Coordinates of C-alpha atoms (C1' of nucleotides) in Angstrom, one line a residue:
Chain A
X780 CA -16.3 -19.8 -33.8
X781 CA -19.6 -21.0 -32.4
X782 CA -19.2 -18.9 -28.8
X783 CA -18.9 -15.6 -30.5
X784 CA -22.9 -15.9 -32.1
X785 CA -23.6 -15.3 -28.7
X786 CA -22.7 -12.2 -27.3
X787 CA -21.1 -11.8 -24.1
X788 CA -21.6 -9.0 -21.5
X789 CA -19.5 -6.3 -20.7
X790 CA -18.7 -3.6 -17.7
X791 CA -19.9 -3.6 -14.4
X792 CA -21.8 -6.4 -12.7
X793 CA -25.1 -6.3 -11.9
X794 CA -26.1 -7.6 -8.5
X795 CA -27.9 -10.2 -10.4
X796 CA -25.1 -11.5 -11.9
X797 CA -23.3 -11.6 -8.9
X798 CA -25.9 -13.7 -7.1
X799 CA -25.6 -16.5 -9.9
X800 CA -21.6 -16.8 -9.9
X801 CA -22.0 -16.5 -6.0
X802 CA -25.0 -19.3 -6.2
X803 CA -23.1 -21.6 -8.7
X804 CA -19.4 -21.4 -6.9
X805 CA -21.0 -22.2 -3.6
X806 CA -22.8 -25.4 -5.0
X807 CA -20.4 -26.3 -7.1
X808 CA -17.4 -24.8 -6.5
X809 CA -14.4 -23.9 -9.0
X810 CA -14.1 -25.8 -12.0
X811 CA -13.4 -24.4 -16.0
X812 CA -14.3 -20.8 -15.8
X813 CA -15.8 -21.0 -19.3
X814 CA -18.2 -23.8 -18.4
X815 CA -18.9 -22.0 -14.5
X816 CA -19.9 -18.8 -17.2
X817 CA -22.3 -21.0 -19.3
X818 CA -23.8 -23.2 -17.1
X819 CA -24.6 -20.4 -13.6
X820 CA -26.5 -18.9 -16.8
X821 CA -24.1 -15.7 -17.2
X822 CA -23.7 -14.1 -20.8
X823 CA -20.0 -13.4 -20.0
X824 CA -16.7 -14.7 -20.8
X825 CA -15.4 -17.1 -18.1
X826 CA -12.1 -14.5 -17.8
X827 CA -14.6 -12.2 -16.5
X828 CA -16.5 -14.5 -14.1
X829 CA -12.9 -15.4 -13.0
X830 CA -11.8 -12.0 -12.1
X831 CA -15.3 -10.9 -10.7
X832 CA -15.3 -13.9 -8.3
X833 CA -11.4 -13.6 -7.4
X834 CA -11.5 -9.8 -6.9
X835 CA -15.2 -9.0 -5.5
X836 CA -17.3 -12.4 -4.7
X837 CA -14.6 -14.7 -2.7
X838 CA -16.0 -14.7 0.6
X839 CA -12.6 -14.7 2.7
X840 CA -11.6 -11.3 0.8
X841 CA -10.9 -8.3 3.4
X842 CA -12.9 -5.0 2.5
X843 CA -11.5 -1.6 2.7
X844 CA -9.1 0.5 3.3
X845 CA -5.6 -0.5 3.7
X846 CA -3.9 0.3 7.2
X847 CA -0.6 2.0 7.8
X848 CA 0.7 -1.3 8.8
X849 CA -0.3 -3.1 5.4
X850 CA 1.2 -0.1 3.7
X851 CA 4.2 -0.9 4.9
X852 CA 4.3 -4.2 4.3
X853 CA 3.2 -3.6 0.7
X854 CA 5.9 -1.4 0.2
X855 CA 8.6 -3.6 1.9
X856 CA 7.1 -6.7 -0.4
X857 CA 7.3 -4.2 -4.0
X858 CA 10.7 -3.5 -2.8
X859 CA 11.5 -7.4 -3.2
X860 CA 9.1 -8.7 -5.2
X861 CA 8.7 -5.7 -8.1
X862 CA 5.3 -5.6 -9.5
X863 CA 4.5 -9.0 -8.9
X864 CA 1.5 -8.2 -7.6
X865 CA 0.1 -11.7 -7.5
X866 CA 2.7 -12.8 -5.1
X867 CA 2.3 -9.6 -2.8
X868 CA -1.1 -10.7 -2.8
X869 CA -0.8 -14.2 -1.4
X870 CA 1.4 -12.8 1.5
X871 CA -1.4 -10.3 2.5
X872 CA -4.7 -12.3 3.1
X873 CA -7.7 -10.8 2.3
X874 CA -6.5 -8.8 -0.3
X875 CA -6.1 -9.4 -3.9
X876 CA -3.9 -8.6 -6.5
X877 CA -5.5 -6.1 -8.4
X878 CA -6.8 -4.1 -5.3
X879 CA -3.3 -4.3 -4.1
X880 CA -2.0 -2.9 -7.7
X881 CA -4.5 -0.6 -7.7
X882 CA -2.9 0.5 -4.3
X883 CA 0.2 0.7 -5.3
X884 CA -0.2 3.0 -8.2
X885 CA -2.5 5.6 -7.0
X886 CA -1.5 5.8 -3.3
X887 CA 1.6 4.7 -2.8
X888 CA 3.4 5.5 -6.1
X889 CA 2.2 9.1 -5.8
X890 CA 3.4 9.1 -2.0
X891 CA 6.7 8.0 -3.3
X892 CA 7.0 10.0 -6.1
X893 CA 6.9 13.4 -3.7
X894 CA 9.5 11.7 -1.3
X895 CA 11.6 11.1 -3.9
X896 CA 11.0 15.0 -5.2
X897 CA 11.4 16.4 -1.4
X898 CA 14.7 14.1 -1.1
X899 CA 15.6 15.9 -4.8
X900 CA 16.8 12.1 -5.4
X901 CA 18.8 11.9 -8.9
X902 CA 16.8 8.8 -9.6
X903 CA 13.7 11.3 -10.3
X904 CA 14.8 10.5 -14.3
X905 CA 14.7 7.0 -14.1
X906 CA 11.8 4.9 -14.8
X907 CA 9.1 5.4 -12.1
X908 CA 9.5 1.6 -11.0
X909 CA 13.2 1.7 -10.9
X910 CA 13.4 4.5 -9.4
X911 CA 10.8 3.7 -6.7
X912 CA 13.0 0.2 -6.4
X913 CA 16.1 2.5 -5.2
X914 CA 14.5 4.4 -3.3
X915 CA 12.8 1.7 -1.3
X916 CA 15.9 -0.1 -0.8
X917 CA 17.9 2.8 -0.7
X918 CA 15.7 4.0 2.2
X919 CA 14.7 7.0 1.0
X920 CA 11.4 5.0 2.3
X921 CA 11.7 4.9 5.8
X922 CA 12.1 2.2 7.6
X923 CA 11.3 3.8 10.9
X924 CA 8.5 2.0 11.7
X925 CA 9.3 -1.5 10.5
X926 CA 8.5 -3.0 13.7
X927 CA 4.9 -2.5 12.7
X928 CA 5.6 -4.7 9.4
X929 CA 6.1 -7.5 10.9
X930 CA 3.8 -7.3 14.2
X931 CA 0.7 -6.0 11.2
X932 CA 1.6 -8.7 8.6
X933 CA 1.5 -11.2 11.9
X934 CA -1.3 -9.7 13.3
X935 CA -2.9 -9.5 9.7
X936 CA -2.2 -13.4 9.2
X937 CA -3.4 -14.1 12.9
X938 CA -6.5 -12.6 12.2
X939 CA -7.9 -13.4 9.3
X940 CA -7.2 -17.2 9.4
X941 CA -7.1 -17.2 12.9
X942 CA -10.0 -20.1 13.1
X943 CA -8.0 -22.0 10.7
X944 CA -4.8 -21.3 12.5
X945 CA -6.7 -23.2 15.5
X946 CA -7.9 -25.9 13.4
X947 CA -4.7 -26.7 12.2
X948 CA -2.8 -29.6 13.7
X949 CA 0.8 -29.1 14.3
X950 CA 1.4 -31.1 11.1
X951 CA -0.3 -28.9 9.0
X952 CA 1.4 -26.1 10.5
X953 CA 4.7 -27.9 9.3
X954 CA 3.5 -28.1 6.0
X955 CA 2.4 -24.7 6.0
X956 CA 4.2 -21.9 3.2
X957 CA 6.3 -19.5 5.6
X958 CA 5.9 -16.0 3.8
X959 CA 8.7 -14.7 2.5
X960 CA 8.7 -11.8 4.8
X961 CA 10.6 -14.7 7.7
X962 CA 13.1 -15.9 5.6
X963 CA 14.4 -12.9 5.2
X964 CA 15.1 -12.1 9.0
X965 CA 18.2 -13.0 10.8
X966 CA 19.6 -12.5 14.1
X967 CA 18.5 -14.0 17.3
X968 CA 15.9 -16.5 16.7
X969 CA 13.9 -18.5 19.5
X970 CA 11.3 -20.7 18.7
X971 CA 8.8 -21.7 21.0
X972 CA 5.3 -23.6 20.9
X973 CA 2.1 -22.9 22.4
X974 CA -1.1 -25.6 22.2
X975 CA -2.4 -24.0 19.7
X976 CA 0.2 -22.7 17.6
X977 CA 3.9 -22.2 16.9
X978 CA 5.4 -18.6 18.1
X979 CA 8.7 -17.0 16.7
X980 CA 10.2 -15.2 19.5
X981 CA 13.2 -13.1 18.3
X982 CA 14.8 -10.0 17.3
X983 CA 15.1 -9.5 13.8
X984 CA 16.1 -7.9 10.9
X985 CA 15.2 -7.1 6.9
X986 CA 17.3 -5.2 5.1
X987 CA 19.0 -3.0 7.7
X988 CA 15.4 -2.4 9.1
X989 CA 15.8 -3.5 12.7
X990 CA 12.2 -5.3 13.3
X991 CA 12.8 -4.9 17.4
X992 CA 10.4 -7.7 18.0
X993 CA 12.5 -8.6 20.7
X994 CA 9.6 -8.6 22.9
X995 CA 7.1 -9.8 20.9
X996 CA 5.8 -13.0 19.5
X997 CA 3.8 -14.1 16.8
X998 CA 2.1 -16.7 15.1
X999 CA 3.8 -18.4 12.2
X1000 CA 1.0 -18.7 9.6
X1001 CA 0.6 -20.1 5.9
X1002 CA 0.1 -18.0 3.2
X1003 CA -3.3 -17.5 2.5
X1004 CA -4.9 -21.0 2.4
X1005 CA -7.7 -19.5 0.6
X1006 CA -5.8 -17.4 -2.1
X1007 CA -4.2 -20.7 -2.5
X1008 CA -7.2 -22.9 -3.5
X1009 CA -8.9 -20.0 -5.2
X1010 CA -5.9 -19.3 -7.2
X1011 CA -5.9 -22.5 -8.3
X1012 CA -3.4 -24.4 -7.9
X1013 CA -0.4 -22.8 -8.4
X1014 CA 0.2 -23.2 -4.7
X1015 CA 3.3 -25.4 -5.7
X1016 CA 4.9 -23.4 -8.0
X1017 CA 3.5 -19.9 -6.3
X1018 CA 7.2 -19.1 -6.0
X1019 CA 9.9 -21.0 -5.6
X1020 CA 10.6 -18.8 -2.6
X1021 CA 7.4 -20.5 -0.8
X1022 CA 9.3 -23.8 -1.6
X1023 CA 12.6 -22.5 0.1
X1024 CA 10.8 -21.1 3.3
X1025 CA 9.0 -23.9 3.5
X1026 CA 12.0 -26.2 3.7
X1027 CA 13.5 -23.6 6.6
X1028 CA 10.4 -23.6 8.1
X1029 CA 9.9 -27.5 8.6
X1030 CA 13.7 -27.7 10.0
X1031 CA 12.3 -24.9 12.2
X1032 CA 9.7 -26.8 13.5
X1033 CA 11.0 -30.4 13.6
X1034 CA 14.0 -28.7 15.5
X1035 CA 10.7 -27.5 17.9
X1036 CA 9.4 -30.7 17.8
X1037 CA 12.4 -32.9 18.5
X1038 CA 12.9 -30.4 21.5
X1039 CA 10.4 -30.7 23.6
X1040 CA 8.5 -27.7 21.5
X1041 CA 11.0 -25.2 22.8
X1042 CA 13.8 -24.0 20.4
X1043 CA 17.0 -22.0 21.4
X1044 CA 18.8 -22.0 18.4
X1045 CA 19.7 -20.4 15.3
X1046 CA 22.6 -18.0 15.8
X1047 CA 24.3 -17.8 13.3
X1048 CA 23.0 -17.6 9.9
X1049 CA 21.5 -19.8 7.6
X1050 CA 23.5 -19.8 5.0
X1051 CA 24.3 -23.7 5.2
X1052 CA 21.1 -24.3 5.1
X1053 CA 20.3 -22.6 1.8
X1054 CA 23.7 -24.2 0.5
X1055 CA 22.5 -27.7 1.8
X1056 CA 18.8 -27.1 -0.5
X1057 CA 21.2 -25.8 -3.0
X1058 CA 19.5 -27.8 -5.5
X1059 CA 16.1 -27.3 -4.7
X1060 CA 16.7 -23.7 -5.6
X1061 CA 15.6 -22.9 -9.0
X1062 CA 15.0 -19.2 -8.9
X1063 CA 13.4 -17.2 -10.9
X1064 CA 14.6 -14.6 -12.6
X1065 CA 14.3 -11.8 -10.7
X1066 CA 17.2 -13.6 -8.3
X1067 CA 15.6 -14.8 -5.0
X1068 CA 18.3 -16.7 -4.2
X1069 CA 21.1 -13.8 -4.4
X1070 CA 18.3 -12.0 -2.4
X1071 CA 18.0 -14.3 0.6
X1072 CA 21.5 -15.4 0.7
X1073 CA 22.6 -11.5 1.8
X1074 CA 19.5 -11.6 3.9
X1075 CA 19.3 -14.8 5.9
X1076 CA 22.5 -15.9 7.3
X1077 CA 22.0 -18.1 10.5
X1078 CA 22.5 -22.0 10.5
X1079 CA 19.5 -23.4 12.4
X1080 CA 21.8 -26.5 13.0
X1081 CA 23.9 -24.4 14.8
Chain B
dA16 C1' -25.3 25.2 -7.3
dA17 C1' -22.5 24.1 -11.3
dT18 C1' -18.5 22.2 -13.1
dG19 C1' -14.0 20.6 -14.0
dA20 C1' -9.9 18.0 -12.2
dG21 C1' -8.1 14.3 -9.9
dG22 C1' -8.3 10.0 -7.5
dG23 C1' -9.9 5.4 -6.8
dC24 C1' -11.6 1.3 -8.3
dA25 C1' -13.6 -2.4 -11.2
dA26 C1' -13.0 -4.5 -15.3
dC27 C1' -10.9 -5.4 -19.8
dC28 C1' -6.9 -6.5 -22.7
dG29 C1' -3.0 -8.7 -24.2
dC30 C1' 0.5 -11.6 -23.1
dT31 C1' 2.7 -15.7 -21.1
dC32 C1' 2.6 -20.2 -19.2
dC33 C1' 1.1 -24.7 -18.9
dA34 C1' -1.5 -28.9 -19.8
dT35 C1' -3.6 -31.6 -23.1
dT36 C1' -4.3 -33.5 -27.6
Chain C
dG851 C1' 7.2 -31.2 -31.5
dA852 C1' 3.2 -28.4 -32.9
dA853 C1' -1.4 -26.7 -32.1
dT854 C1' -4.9 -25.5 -29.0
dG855 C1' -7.3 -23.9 -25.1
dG856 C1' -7.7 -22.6 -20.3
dA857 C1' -5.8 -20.1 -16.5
dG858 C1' -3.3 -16.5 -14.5
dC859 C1' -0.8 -12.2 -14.4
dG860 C1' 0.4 -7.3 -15.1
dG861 C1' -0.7 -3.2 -17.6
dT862 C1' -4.2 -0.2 -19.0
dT863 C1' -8.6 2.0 -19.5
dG864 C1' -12.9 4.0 -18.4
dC865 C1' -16.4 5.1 -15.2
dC866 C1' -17.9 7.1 -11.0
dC867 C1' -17.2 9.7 -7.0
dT868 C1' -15.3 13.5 -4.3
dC869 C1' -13.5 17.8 -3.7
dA870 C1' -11.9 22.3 -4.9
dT871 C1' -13.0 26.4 -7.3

DNA sequence: AATGAGGGCAACCGCTCCATT
DNA sequence: GAATGGAGCGGTTGCCCTCAT
């Protein structure tokens, strides 16, 4: 091979280096990560300029440390998703993948880890992940403060694309991803609209975690717009589970629309409604669809 | 003050998937 | 249908920093 006469850098980034990725994605913008490498003048690998710009350079990324609340919601997400740290990601904007797998198994895995040894759990011999899994869902993790789950992730979502939120017309708000974290609540569901944006206003609850957001409302947001675009492209297929939600959230809101933008509905569950999308729903492996249809069971036509 | 252990984070590696030829 | 290359993802490594001794 030609490329490999030349040699390519290695470790950390020099703030040089940053400058010309940052320089060359802000004129030009994403394209082939090999070319962006060769022609911003950077002797590394376009893998490398991929992950530095992803993980360190993309302007809309959140810096710091993680909050209680966004503990909690990574926690609650592992216990559904597994390691699919990618998809956690996209459902907690500002952060990335690695920073959030990084998370996960120095913080949080140790945290779990002594929970599980305090609780003198039998799964302590299983694999750590496994076991973890159990635990979570087992709630050995406690659940206690769930209600901060979903007011952080919809505070989190409010805040950092809250400009964007007010930008967006109510059509784009239709066509919006609804995170995962929504389609699997059930119970009491009222659905309202303000000028600006589209509130839930319910009671709710994930996996025997009672939510108590009965008096609270929030914002239904996408999923990250940004780690969208910047992730190229895999918006559509990011999971089929965006697909799904996405098809609950648009009956959600043409319901709200066809109503005068108020909503009292939804009782009952929505298990019709996944049947009716029945065929839409080509899950992957890790069995979303099992997943939601023991979560979600009110009828929004109800 | 020196030093060793542990933790956190950035980056690399290897694999898979997907599009193109 | 096979080969190839690019992109993305998850696992792993290695460096640096902090803190306890």
């Amino acid at each position: 091979m030609i490329t490999t006469t030349m040699k390519m850098r290695k470790g950390l980034w020099s703030p040089e280096e940053d400058d010309k990725l940052m320089n060359y994605m802000v004129t030009n913008g994403q394209g082939c990560w090999s070319d962006i490498a060769r022609n911003a003048g950077l002797q590394r690998c376009g893998k490398s300029c991929r992950l530095r710009w992803i993980n360190y350079l993309r302007p809309d990324l959140k810096r710091g440390a993680f909050s209680p609340q966004e503990e909690e919601v990574i926690i609650h997400l592992h216990s559904l998703l597994g390691n699919r740290w990618s998809q956690i990601a996209a459902r907690l904007p500002g952060r990335t993948d690695n920073e959030i797998k990084n998370f996960w198994n120095s913080t949080v895995k140790k945290r779990l880890k002594k929970t599980t040894s305090n609780s003198s759990s039998p799964n302590t011999s299983h694999d750590s992940s496994s076991s973890e899994h159990k635990d979570i869902m087992g709630g050995s993790v406690s659940m206690h403060d769930s209600s901060n789950i979903m007011a952080m992730y919809m505070d989190a979502t409010r805040r950092s694309s809250s400009s964007s939120l007010q930008a967006m017309n109510i059509s784009q708000v239709m066509e919006s991803n609804m995170p995962i974290l929504h389609a699997s609540c059930y119970g009491t569901l009222e659905v309202g609209m303000d000028s600006n944006a589209i509130s839930y206003h319910g009671c709710y609850e994930i996996f025997g975690g009672n939510l108590g957001l009965e008096d609270e409302i929030f914002n239904i947001t996408p999923l990250d717009n940004s780690t969208s675009i910047d992730h190229g492209i895999k918006t559509e297929n990011l999971d089929q589970n965006s697909i799904v939600t996405n098809n609950m959230n648009n009956m959600i809101m043409n319901q709200c629309y066809n109503n005068n933008n108020t909503l009292h509905a939804i009782n009952e569950g929505f298990e019709n409604c996944w049947e009716g999308a029945g065929d839409e729903l080509k899950v992957e492996e890790w069995d979303f669809e099992e997943l939601m249809r023991e979560s979600c069971t009110f009828d929004p036509y109800t």
